[in-house]
mmCIF file of C-alpha atoms and ligand atoms in Angstrom:
data_model
loop_
_atom_site.group_PDB
_atom_site.id
_atom_site.type_symbol
_atom_site.label_atom_id
_atom_site.label_comp_id
_atom_site.label_asym_id
_atom_site.label_seq_id
_atom_site.Cartn_x
_atom_site.Cartn_y
_atom_site.Cartn_z
ATOM 1 C CA MET A 17 -26.322 -0.203 32.935
ATOM 2 C CA ILE A 18 -26.724 3.466 32.120
ATOM 3 C CA SER A 19 -30.185 4.826 31.559
ATOM 4 C CA GLY A 20 -32.015 8.128 31.664
ATOM 5 C CA PRO A 21 -31.192 11.323 29.805
ATOM 6 C CA LEU A 22 -27.580 12.368 29.266
ATOM 7 C CA ASP A 23 -26.377 15.573 30.927
ATOM 8 C CA HIS A 24 -24.589 16.952 27.866
ATOM 9 C CA PHE A 25 -24.973 16.242 24.176
ATOM 10 C CA ARG A 26 -22.661 13.439 23.108
ATOM 11 C CA SER A 27 -21.450 12.552 19.642
ATOM 12 C CA GLY A 28 -18.771 10.440 18.029
ATOM 13 C CA TYR A 29 -17.665 7.796 15.566
ATOM 14 C CA VAL A 30 -18.152 4.148 16.446
ATOM 15 C CA ALA A 31 -16.243 1.568 14.359
ATOM 16 C CA ILE A 32 -18.030 -1.798 14.210
ATOM 17 C CA VAL A 33 -15.314 -4.450 13.893
ATOM 18 C CA GLY A 34 -15.036 -8.217 14.256
ATOM 19 C CA LEU A 35 -14.381 -11.458 12.414
ATOM 20 C CA PRO A 36 -16.242 -12.122 9.146
ATOM 21 C CA ASN A 37 -19.882 -13.213 9.433
ATOM 22 C CA VAL A 38 -20.368 -12.354 13.120
ATOM 23 C CA GLY A 39 -23.290 -10.055 12.249
ATOM 24 C CA LYS A 40 -21.719 -6.581 12.090
ATOM 25 C CA SER A 41 -23.818 -5.388 9.153
ATOM 26 C CA THR A 42 -26.989 -6.926 10.575
ATOM 27 C CA LEU A 43 -26.264 -5.020 13.781
ATOM 28 C CA LEU A 44 -25.722 -1.721 11.938
ATOM 29 C CA ASN A 45 -29.055 -2.200 10.167
ATOM 30 C CA ARG A 46 -30.767 -3.050 13.459
ATOM 31 C CA LEU A 47 -29.270 -0.039 15.258
ATOM 32 C CA LEU A 48 -30.517 2.258 12.481
ATOM 33 C CA SER A 49 -33.796 0.374 11.865
ATOM 34 C CA THR A 50 -32.920 0.560 8.142
ATOM 35 C CA HIS A 51 -31.565 -1.918 5.637
ATOM 36 C CA LEU A 52 -28.439 0.039 4.815
ATOM 37 C CA ALA A 53 -25.626 -2.528 4.756
ATOM 38 C CA ALA A 54 -25.570 -5.707 2.682
ATOM 39 C CA VAL A 55 -26.031 -8.888 4.705
ATOM 40 C CA ALA A 56 -25.443 -12.497 3.624
ATOM 41 C CA PRO A 57 -24.978 -15.881 5.242
ATOM 42 C CA ARG A 58 -21.440 -16.106 3.845
ATOM 43 C CA PRO A 59 -18.308 -14.330 5.161
ATOM 44 C CA GLN A 60 -16.626 -11.295 3.539
ATOM 45 C CA THR A 61 -19.848 -9.721 2.379
ATOM 46 C CA THR A 62 -18.841 -6.206 3.422
ATOM 47 C CA ARG A 63 -16.060 -4.575 1.389
ATOM 48 C CA HIS A 64 -16.388 -0.912 2.416
ATOM 49 C CA ARG A 65 -16.707 1.034 5.560
ATOM 50 C CA ILE A 66 -20.341 2.011 5.605
ATOM 51 C CA LEU A 67 -21.363 4.984 7.620
ATOM 52 C CA GLY A 68 -24.754 5.063 9.334
ATOM 53 C CA ILE A 69 -26.029 7.757 11.683
ATOM 54 C CA LEU A 70 -28.116 7.117 14.780
ATOM 55 C CA ASN A 71 -29.767 10.100 16.416
ATOM 56 C CA GLY A 72 -31.041 9.445 19.916
ATOM 57 C CA PRO A 73 -32.117 11.541 22.867
ATOM 58 C CA GLY A 74 -29.079 13.694 23.646
ATOM 59 C CA PHE A 75 -26.651 11.937 21.319
ATOM 60 C CA GLN A 76 -25.566 11.258 17.755
ATOM 61 C CA ALA A 77 -23.621 8.045 17.069
ATOM 62 C CA VAL A 78 -21.930 7.771 13.680
ATOM 63 C CA PHE A 79 -21.377 4.060 13.075
ATOM 64 C CA LEU A 80 -18.823 2.706 10.613
ATOM 65 C CA ASP A 81 -19.536 -0.884 9.579
ATOM 66 C CA THR A 82 -16.372 -2.580 8.315
ATOM 67 C CA PRO A 83 -15.267 -5.748 6.492
ATOM 68 C CA GLY A 84 -14.478 -8.766 8.689
ATOM 69 C CA LEU A 85 -10.994 -8.982 10.192
ATOM 70 C CA LEU A 86 -8.813 -11.379 8.224
ATOM 71 C CA GLN A 87 -5.312 -12.049 7.017
ATOM 72 C CA PRO A 88 -5.335 -10.609 3.461
ATOM 73 C CA LYS A 89 -4.497 -13.111 0.716
ATOM 74 C CA TYR A 90 -5.152 -10.998 -2.370
ATOM 75 C CA ALA A 91 -5.326 -7.332 -3.356
ATOM 76 C CA LEU A 92 -9.057 -6.968 -2.721
ATOM 77 C CA GLN A 93 -8.635 -8.284 0.831
ATOM 78 C CA GLN A 94 -5.740 -5.877 1.397
ATOM 79 C CA GLN A 95 -8.037 -3.020 0.455
ATOM 80 C CA MET A 96 -10.766 -4.442 2.693
ATOM 81 C CA LYS A 97 -8.320 -4.452 5.591
ATOM 82 C CA ARG A 98 -7.448 -0.853 4.783
ATOM 83 C CA GLN A 99 -11.116 0.039 5.229
ATOM 84 C CA ILE A 100 -10.929 -1.306 8.787
ATOM 85 C CA ASP A 101 -7.785 0.722 9.494
ATOM 86 C CA LEU A 102 -9.435 3.885 8.161
ATOM 87 C CA ALA A 103 -12.550 3.303 10.261
ATOM 88 C CA LEU A 104 -10.426 2.756 13.375
ATOM 89 C CA LYS A 105 -8.512 5.940 12.668
ATOM 90 C CA ASP A 106 -11.729 7.940 12.868
ATOM 91 C CA ALA A 107 -13.278 6.066 15.766
ATOM 92 C CA ASP A 108 -13.896 7.458 19.237
ATOM 93 C CA LEU A 109 -15.242 4.101 20.284
ATOM 94 C CA VAL A 110 -14.811 0.562 18.936
ATOM 95 C CA MET A 111 -17.708 -1.845 18.936
ATOM 96 C CA LEU A 112 -16.147 -5.307 18.851
ATOM 97 C CA VAL A 113 -18.742 -7.830 17.650
ATOM 98 C CA LEU A 114 -18.315 -11.516 18.506
ATOM 99 C CA ASP A 115 -20.446 -14.493 17.527
ATOM 100 C CA ALA A 116 -21.760 -15.939 20.785
ATOM 101 C CA SER A 117 -23.045 -19.069 19.052
ATOM 102 C CA ARG A 118 -19.731 -20.392 17.739
ATOM 103 C CA PRO A 119 -17.088 -22.130 19.754
ATOM 104 C CA ASP A 120 -13.930 -20.156 19.176
ATOM 105 C CA PRO A 121 -11.011 -20.240 21.578
ATOM 106 C CA ASP A 122 -10.201 -16.593 20.912
ATOM 107 C CA ARG A 123 -13.747 -15.389 21.139
ATOM 108 C CA GLY A 124 -13.550 -13.860 24.550
ATOM 109 C CA GLN A 125 -10.489 -11.854 23.645
ATOM 110 C CA VAL A 126 -10.034 -8.307 22.534
ATOM 111 C CA PRO A 127 -7.672 -8.381 19.495
ATOM 112 C CA PRO A 128 -4.261 -6.831 20.264
ATOM 113 C CA MET A 129 -4.833 -4.245 17.503
ATOM 114 C CA LEU A 130 -7.510 -2.711 19.731
ATOM 115 C CA SER A 131 -5.347 -2.299 22.802
ATOM 116 C CA GLY A 132 -5.445 1.230 24.110
ATOM 117 C CA ARG A 133 -8.838 1.845 22.460
ATOM 118 C CA LYS A 134 -12.162 2.360 24.170
ATOM 119 C CA VAL A 135 -13.845 -0.953 23.340
ATOM 120 C CA LEU A 136 -17.431 -1.940 23.797
ATOM 121 C CA ALA A 137 -17.815 -5.706 23.258
ATOM 122 C CA VAL A 138 -20.979 -7.186 21.811
ATOM 123 C CA LEU A 139 -21.744 -10.900 22.030
ATOM 124 C CA ASN A 140 -24.135 -11.263 19.101
ATOM 125 C CA LYS A 141 -26.444 -14.105 17.991
ATOM 126 C CA VAL A 142 -27.454 -14.903 21.566
ATOM 127 C CA ASP A 143 -30.779 -16.124 20.129
ATOM 128 C CA LEU A 144 -28.814 -19.227 19.064
ATOM 129 C CA VAL A 145 -27.402 -19.849 22.547
ATOM 130 C CA ARG A 146 -29.678 -21.948 24.778
ATOM 131 C CA ASP A 147 -27.679 -21.672 27.947
ATOM 132 C CA LYS A 148 -26.870 -17.979 28.288
ATOM 133 C CA SER A 149 -25.026 -18.585 31.569
ATOM 134 C CA SER A 150 -22.364 -20.333 29.483
ATOM 135 C CA LEU A 151 -21.424 -16.883 28.177
ATOM 136 C CA LEU A 152 -20.689 -15.385 31.562
ATOM 137 C CA SER A 153 -17.085 -16.553 31.604
ATOM 138 C CA GLU A 154 -16.563 -14.785 28.279
ATOM 139 C CA VAL A 155 -18.137 -11.618 29.546
ATOM 140 C CA ASP A 156 -15.710 -11.875 32.448
ATOM 141 C CA ARG A 157 -12.764 -12.418 30.160
ATOM 142 C CA LEU A 158 -13.706 -9.460 27.946
ATOM 143 C CA ASN A 159 -14.049 -7.239 31.002
ATOM 144 C CA LYS A 160 -10.619 -8.343 32.227
ATOM 145 C CA GLU A 161 -9.177 -7.683 28.760
ATOM 146 C CA GLY A 162 -10.253 -4.092 29.137
ATOM 147 C CA ALA A 163 -13.644 -3.863 27.426
ATOM 148 C CA ALA A 164 -15.429 -0.812 28.812
ATOM 149 C CA GLU A 165 -18.765 -2.668 28.663
ATOM 150 C CA VAL A 166 -20.022 -6.020 27.381
ATOM 151 C CA PHE A 167 -23.470 -6.501 25.866
ATOM 152 C CA MET A 168 -25.383 -9.583 24.744
ATOM 153 C CA VAL A 169 -27.630 -8.983 21.755
ATOM 154 C CA SER A 170 -29.453 -10.566 18.892
ATOM 155 C CA ALA A 171 -28.970 -8.275 15.908
ATOM 156 C CA LEU A 172 -31.340 -10.494 13.956
ATOM 157 C CA ARG A 173 -34.215 -10.406 16.431
ATOM 158 C CA GLY A 174 -33.454 -7.119 18.178
ATOM 159 C CA GLY A 175 -32.983 -8.409 21.738
ATOM 160 C CA GLY A 176 -30.638 -6.255 23.827
ATOM 161 C CA VAL A 177 -30.218 -3.599 21.133
ATOM 162 C CA GLU A 178 -31.939 -0.759 23.007
ATOM 163 C CA GLN A 179 -29.623 -1.338 25.985
ATOM 164 C CA LEU A 180 -26.695 -1.372 23.571
ATOM 165 C CA LYS A 181 -27.739 2.019 22.142
ATOM 166 C CA ALA A 182 -27.861 3.478 25.657
ATOM 167 C CA GLY A 183 -24.425 1.973 26.340
ATOM 168 C CA VAL A 184 -22.979 3.527 23.196
ATOM 169 C CA ALA A 185 -24.510 6.920 23.997
ATOM 170 C CA ALA A 186 -23.011 6.913 27.472
ATOM 171 C CA LEU A 187 -19.519 6.115 26.178
ATOM 172 C CA LEU A 188 -19.459 8.783 23.462
ATOM 173 C CA PRO A 189 -17.479 11.947 24.106
ATOM 174 C CA GLU A 190 -19.314 15.173 24.752
ATOM 175 C CA GLY A 191 -19.711 17.222 21.613
ATOM 176 C CA GLN A 192 -21.948 18.613 18.897
ATOM 177 C CA ALA A 193 -23.672 16.525 16.232
ATOM 178 C CA PHE A 194 -21.608 15.918 13.064
ATOM 179 C CA TYR A 195 -24.580 15.486 10.754
ATOM 180 C CA PRO A 196 -28.045 17.062 10.486
ATOM 181 C CA PRO A 197 -30.647 15.180 12.558
ATOM 182 C CA ASP A 198 -32.418 13.711 9.523
ATOM 183 C CA ALA A 199 -29.250 12.269 7.902
ATOM 184 C CA VAL A 200 -28.877 8.472 7.938
ATOM 185 C CA ALA A 201 -25.994 7.825 5.522
ATOM 186 C CA ASP A 202 -23.372 9.793 3.604
ATOM 187 C CA ARG A 203 -23.003 7.784 0.417
ATOM 188 C CA PRO A 204 -24.898 8.467 -2.828
ATOM 189 C CA GLU A 205 -27.897 6.342 -3.830
ATOM 190 C CA LYS A 206 -25.722 4.857 -6.568
ATOM 191 C CA PHE A 207 -23.467 3.224 -3.977
ATOM 192 C CA PHE A 208 -26.365 1.484 -2.264
ATOM 193 C CA ALA A 209 -27.819 0.354 -5.606
ATOM 194 C CA ALA A 210 -24.523 -1.424 -6.358
ATOM 195 C CA GLU A 211 -24.414 -2.901 -2.853
ATOM 196 C CA PHE A 212 -27.922 -4.347 -3.150
ATOM 197 C CA VAL A 213 -26.989 -6.041 -6.421
ATOM 198 C CA ARG A 214 -23.910 -7.499 -4.726
ATOM 199 C CA GLU A 215 -26.034 -8.550 -1.756
ATOM 200 C CA ALA A 216 -28.352 -10.481 -4.084
ATOM 201 C CA VAL A 217 -25.341 -12.215 -5.664
ATOM 202 C CA PHE A 218 -23.923 -13.087 -2.220
ATOM 203 C CA ASN A 219 -27.271 -14.559 -1.191
ATOM 204 C CA LEU A 220 -28.146 -16.449 -4.362
ATOM 205 C CA TYR A 221 -24.895 -17.922 -5.687
ATOM 206 C CA GLY A 222 -22.489 -20.432 -4.199
ATOM 207 C CA GLU A 223 -18.795 -21.255 -4.368
ATOM 208 C CA GLU A 224 -16.493 -18.634 -5.829
ATOM 209 C CA ILE A 225 -19.113 -16.573 -7.658
ATOM 210 C CA PRO A 226 -19.769 -13.968 -4.922
ATOM 211 C CA TYR A 227 -16.049 -13.468 -4.284
ATOM 212 C CA SER A 228 -15.403 -13.054 -8.007
ATOM 213 C CA THR A 229 -18.124 -10.448 -8.327
ATOM 214 C CA ALA A 230 -17.701 -6.684 -8.502
ATOM 215 C CA VAL A 231 -20.673 -4.445 -9.185
ATOM 216 C CA VAL A 232 -20.561 -1.083 -10.921
ATOM 217 C CA VAL A 233 -23.461 1.289 -11.561
ATOM 218 C CA ASP A 234 -22.900 2.708 -15.051
ATOM 219 C CA GLU A 235 -26.034 4.844 -15.222
ATOM 220 C CA PHE A 236 -28.512 6.109 -12.663
ATOM 221 C CA LYS A 237 -31.046 8.348 -14.353
ATOM 222 C CA GLU A 238 -34.039 9.988 -12.752
ATOM 223 C CA ARG A 239 -36.726 10.283 -15.442
ATOM 224 C CA PRO A 240 -39.626 12.653 -14.849
ATOM 225 C CA GLY A 241 -42.926 10.765 -14.957
ATOM 226 C CA ARG A 242 -41.118 7.434 -15.342
ATOM 227 C CA LYS A 243 -39.215 5.010 -13.153
ATOM 228 C CA ASP A 244 -35.541 5.743 -12.441
ATOM 229 C CA TYR A 245 -33.273 3.873 -14.838
ATOM 230 C CA ILE A 246 -30.318 2.017 -13.310
ATOM 231 C CA LEU A 247 -27.785 0.237 -15.522
ATOM 232 C CA VAL A 248 -25.451 -2.057 -13.653
ATOM 233 C CA THR A 249 -22.451 -4.111 -14.766
ATOM 234 C CA ILE A 250 -21.639 -7.242 -12.816
ATOM 235 C CA TYR A 251 -17.988 -8.158 -13.320
ATOM 236 C CA ILE A 252 -16.830 -11.715 -12.845
ATOM 237 C CA GLU A 253 -13.332 -13.111 -13.201
ATOM 238 C CA ARG A 254 -13.641 -15.847 -15.800
ATOM 239 C CA GLU A 255 -15.670 -16.541 -18.907
ATOM 240 C CA SER A 256 -16.839 -19.848 -17.366
ATOM 241 C CA GLN A 257 -18.520 -17.960 -14.500
ATOM 242 C CA LYS A 258 -20.678 -16.035 -16.941
ATOM 243 C CA ALA A 259 -22.903 -19.016 -17.703
ATOM 244 C CA ILE A 260 -23.377 -19.741 -13.992
ATOM 245 C CA LEU A 261 -24.258 -16.143 -13.234
ATOM 246 C CA ILE A 262 -26.779 -15.898 -16.052
ATOM 247 C CA GLY A 263 -28.219 -19.389 -15.570
ATOM 248 C CA ARG A 264 -30.316 -21.497 -17.898
ATOM 249 C CA GLY A 265 -32.481 -19.223 -20.014
ATOM 250 C CA GLY A 266 -31.298 -16.263 -17.954
ATOM 251 C CA MET A 267 -33.333 -17.447 -14.959
ATOM 252 C CA ALA A 268 -30.613 -17.034 -12.314
ATOM 253 C CA MET A 269 -29.836 -13.489 -13.438
ATOM 254 C CA LYS A 270 -33.523 -12.648 -13.490
ATOM 255 C CA ARG A 271 -33.909 -13.831 -9.917
ATOM 256 C CA ALA A 272 -30.898 -11.815 -8.753
ATOM 257 C CA GLY A 273 -32.207 -8.775 -10.613
ATOM 258 C CA SER A 274 -35.620 -8.865 -9.033
ATOM 259 C CA MET A 275 -34.182 -9.442 -5.543
ATOM 260 C CA ALA A 276 -31.859 -6.462 -5.977
ATOM 261 C CA ARG A 277 -34.597 -4.299 -7.491
ATOM 262 C CA ARG A 278 -36.921 -4.926 -4.548
ATOM 263 C CA GLN A 279 -34.182 -3.910 -2.084
ATOM 264 C CA ILE A 280 -33.270 -0.804 -4.090
ATOM 265 C CA GLU A 281 -36.921 0.230 -4.302
ATOM 266 C CA ALA A 282 -37.418 -0.285 -0.563
ATOM 267 C CA PHE A 283 -34.308 1.789 0.128
ATOM 268 C CA LEU A 284 -35.175 4.631 -2.254
ATOM 269 C CA GLY A 285 -38.902 4.523 -1.578
ATOM 270 C CA ARG A 286 -39.669 4.669 -5.294
ATOM 271 C CA PRO A 287 -39.886 2.207 -8.189
ATOM 272 C CA VAL A 288 -36.871 1.699 -10.446
ATOM 273 C CA TYR A 289 -36.060 -0.036 -13.708
ATOM 274 C CA LEU A 290 -32.930 -2.109 -13.124
ATOM 275 C CA GLU A 291 -30.927 -3.462 -16.038
ATOM 276 C CA LEU A 292 -28.063 -5.871 -15.392
ATOM 277 C CA ARG A 293 -25.245 -6.859 -17.715
ATOM 278 C CA VAL A 294 -22.309 -9.188 -17.144
ATOM 279 C CA LYS A 295 -18.686 -8.622 -18.145
ATOM 280 C CA VAL A 296 -15.458 -10.519 -17.546
ATOM 281 C CA ALA A 297 -12.540 -8.747 -15.884
ATOM 282 C CA GLU A 298 -9.896 -11.445 -15.758
ATOM 283 C CA ALA A 299 -8.631 -12.119 -12.189
ATOM 284 C CA TRP A 300 -9.671 -8.627 -11.057
ATOM 285 C CA ARG A 301 -9.333 -9.533 -7.350
ATOM 286 C CA ASN A 302 -5.594 -9.108 -7.734
ATOM 287 C CA ASP A 303 -5.753 -6.126 -10.067
ATOM 288 C CA ILE A 304 -5.232 -3.092 -7.885
ATOM 289 C CA ARG A 305 -6.121 -0.654 -10.652
ATOM 290 C CA PHE A 306 -9.434 -2.368 -11.301
ATOM 291 C CA ILE A 307 -10.137 -2.497 -7.570
ATOM 292 C CA ARG A 308 -9.346 1.202 -7.035
ATOM 293 C CA GLU A 309 -11.495 2.262 -9.976
ATOM 294 C CA ASN A 310 -14.417 -0.096 -9.709
ATOM 295 C CA VAL A 311 -14.704 -1.297 -6.140
ATOM 296 C CA TYR A 312 -13.571 1.772 -4.227
ATOM 297 C CA GLY A 313 -14.116 4.258 -7.044
ATOM 298 C CA SER A 314 -16.718 6.239 -5.127
ATOM 299 C CA ASP A 315 -14.614 6.486 -1.951
ATOM 300 C CA ARG A 316 -13.098 9.756 -0.961
ATOM 301 C CA PRO A 317 -9.317 9.561 -0.619
ATOM 302 C CA SER A 318 -9.559 10.167 3.120
ATOM 303 C CA GLY A 319 -12.182 11.067 5.663
ATOM 304 C CA THR A 320 -15.084 8.949 6.733
ATOM 305 C CA ALA A 321 -17.174 8.262 3.651
HETATM 306 N N1 GTP B 412 -29.307 -16.187 14.449
HETATM 307 C C1 GTP B 412 -28.725 -15.026 14.231
HETATM 308 N N2 GTP B 412 -28.129 -14.782 13.042
HETATM 309 C C2 GTP B 412 -27.554 -13.563 12.865
HETATM 310 C C3 GTP B 412 -27.544 -12.562 13.861
HETATM 311 N N3 GTP B 412 -26.876 -11.498 13.373
HETATM 312 C C4 GTP B 412 -26.498 -11.817 12.113
HETATM 313 N N4 GTP B 412 -26.900 -13.067 11.804
HETATM 314 C C5 GTP B 412 -26.682 -13.786 10.543
HETATM 315 O O1 GTP B 412 -25.282 -13.952 10.345
HETATM 316 C C6 GTP B 412 -24.961 -13.889 8.944
HETATM 317 C C7 GTP B 412 -23.882 -12.851 8.706
HETATM 318 O O2 GTP B 412 -24.403 -11.571 8.987
HETATM 319 P P1 GTP B 412 -23.700 -10.234 8.491
HETATM 320 O O3 GTP B 412 -24.384 -9.098 9.163
HETATM 321 O O4 GTP B 412 -23.589 -10.214 7.014
HETATM 322 O O5 GTP B 412 -22.252 -10.452 9.139
HETATM 323 P P2 GTP B 412 -20.965 -9.503 9.012
HETATM 324 O O6 GTP B 412 -20.234 -9.587 10.306
HETATM 325 O O7 GTP B 412 -21.357 -8.163 8.542
HETATM 326 O O8 GTP B 412 -20.153 -10.289 7.897
HETATM 327 P P3 GTP B 412 -18.972 -9.725 6.910
HETATM 328 O O9 GTP B 412 -19.440 -8.476 6.282
HETATM 329 O O10 GTP B 412 -18.840 -10.826 5.929
HETATM 330 O O11 GTP B 412 -17.756 -9.568 7.768
HETATM 331 C C8 GTP B 412 -26.284 -13.581 8.236
HETATM 332 O O12 GTP B 412 -26.827 -14.789 7.765
HETATM 333 C C9 GTP B 412 -27.147 -12.991 9.330
HETATM 334 O O13 GTP B 412 -28.531 -13.184 9.134
HETATM 335 C C10 GTP B 412 -28.193 -12.847 15.110
HETATM 336 O O14 GTP B 412 -28.253 -12.047 16.038
HETATM 337 N N5 GTP B 412 -28.752 -14.093 15.221
HETATM 338 MG MG1 MG B 413 -20.821 -7.120 6.891
#
C-alpha cells in the first residue's frame, strides 16, 4: 500500500472498464463524491464515456466511466463498445472493476483486450461478501494475470475507496494537471440533464422500456428571475411503449419527471422546470443515423469528451 505525499505531481487518464452492472458508475460517483454518472440496478445503463476529474494532494486523476463490456448485438451496442475503445485509447491506466459478490468463472481474469496495459483491478461490492477470505484466491489470480494492484472496495458504502484513490495516484505518470483544479466534468449541463432523465427511466421501468429509450434535451433556457426551463423528448421504439411510459393518467411519467428533476436540481444546485414529451422513433436502436444524432450528438468526434 502506498501512502504519504507523492514526490512529483502526477496526472493521467484512468479508464474504468468492466462487465455491465459491476458498479463502475457508482464507483466514479464515489471517487468524485458527486452524482455525475447515471446508476441503475439493471445492466447497460451507461452509454457514453463520462469524464470525471479527481484532484488530490499532488495528483489529478481524469476518470473515464464506460459502458459495460459486451458482445454487441445491435447498432447502439456497437457504438457503446466504441466508447470503451476510445476511453482505452486515452488511458494511462485501466481500472478493471469486477463484481466480488457474483460467482463468475472468469471473474478473476484480466480480459485479453487489456494485455499490455497498466491495470489496476477493483473487486467491488465486497459489502455483499460475508467471507472476504474467499476472495484471496481471486486477488492472487489477478496479480498473476499482471494486475499492477488489486483493491477490494464497496463503491456503494465507500469502504476501501480512500486506499483506492491513493493507489491510483501512485500509478499515474508524472505530469502537469490537464484541467483546472475546480473542474469536475467536461460535458455541458444539458448532457447531464438528459442522463438524469434516462437514469429515472432505467430505475422506474421494467422489461424493454429502458433499452428502447433515448433522451434528447430540446431546450435548456436560463430565465432571469425564474427557474431554468428544460424541454426533453423521450424517444421510444414502438407506439405500444408510449402508453407504458406515460402510465395511467400520466402517473408513471409524472413520477419519472419528478425523480429526474430532483437529480438535475441537485446537480445544478438550482431549481428547474422540467417538461417531458414522448415520441416514437421506430426501432432506433438499429438506426445508426438516429444514434449518431440523438444519442452521441453532443460527443466530439475524437478526444476525451
Ligand atoms: N451492494 C452493492 N451494490 C453496488 C455497489 N456498487 C454498485 N452497486 C449496485 O450495482 C448496480 C449497478 O451499478 P452501476 O454503477 O450502474 O453499474 P455499472 O457497472 O456502471 O453498470 P453499466 O453502466 O450498466 O455497465 C446498482 O444497483 C448499484 O447500486 C457496491 O459496492 N455494493
Ligand atoms: Mg455505468
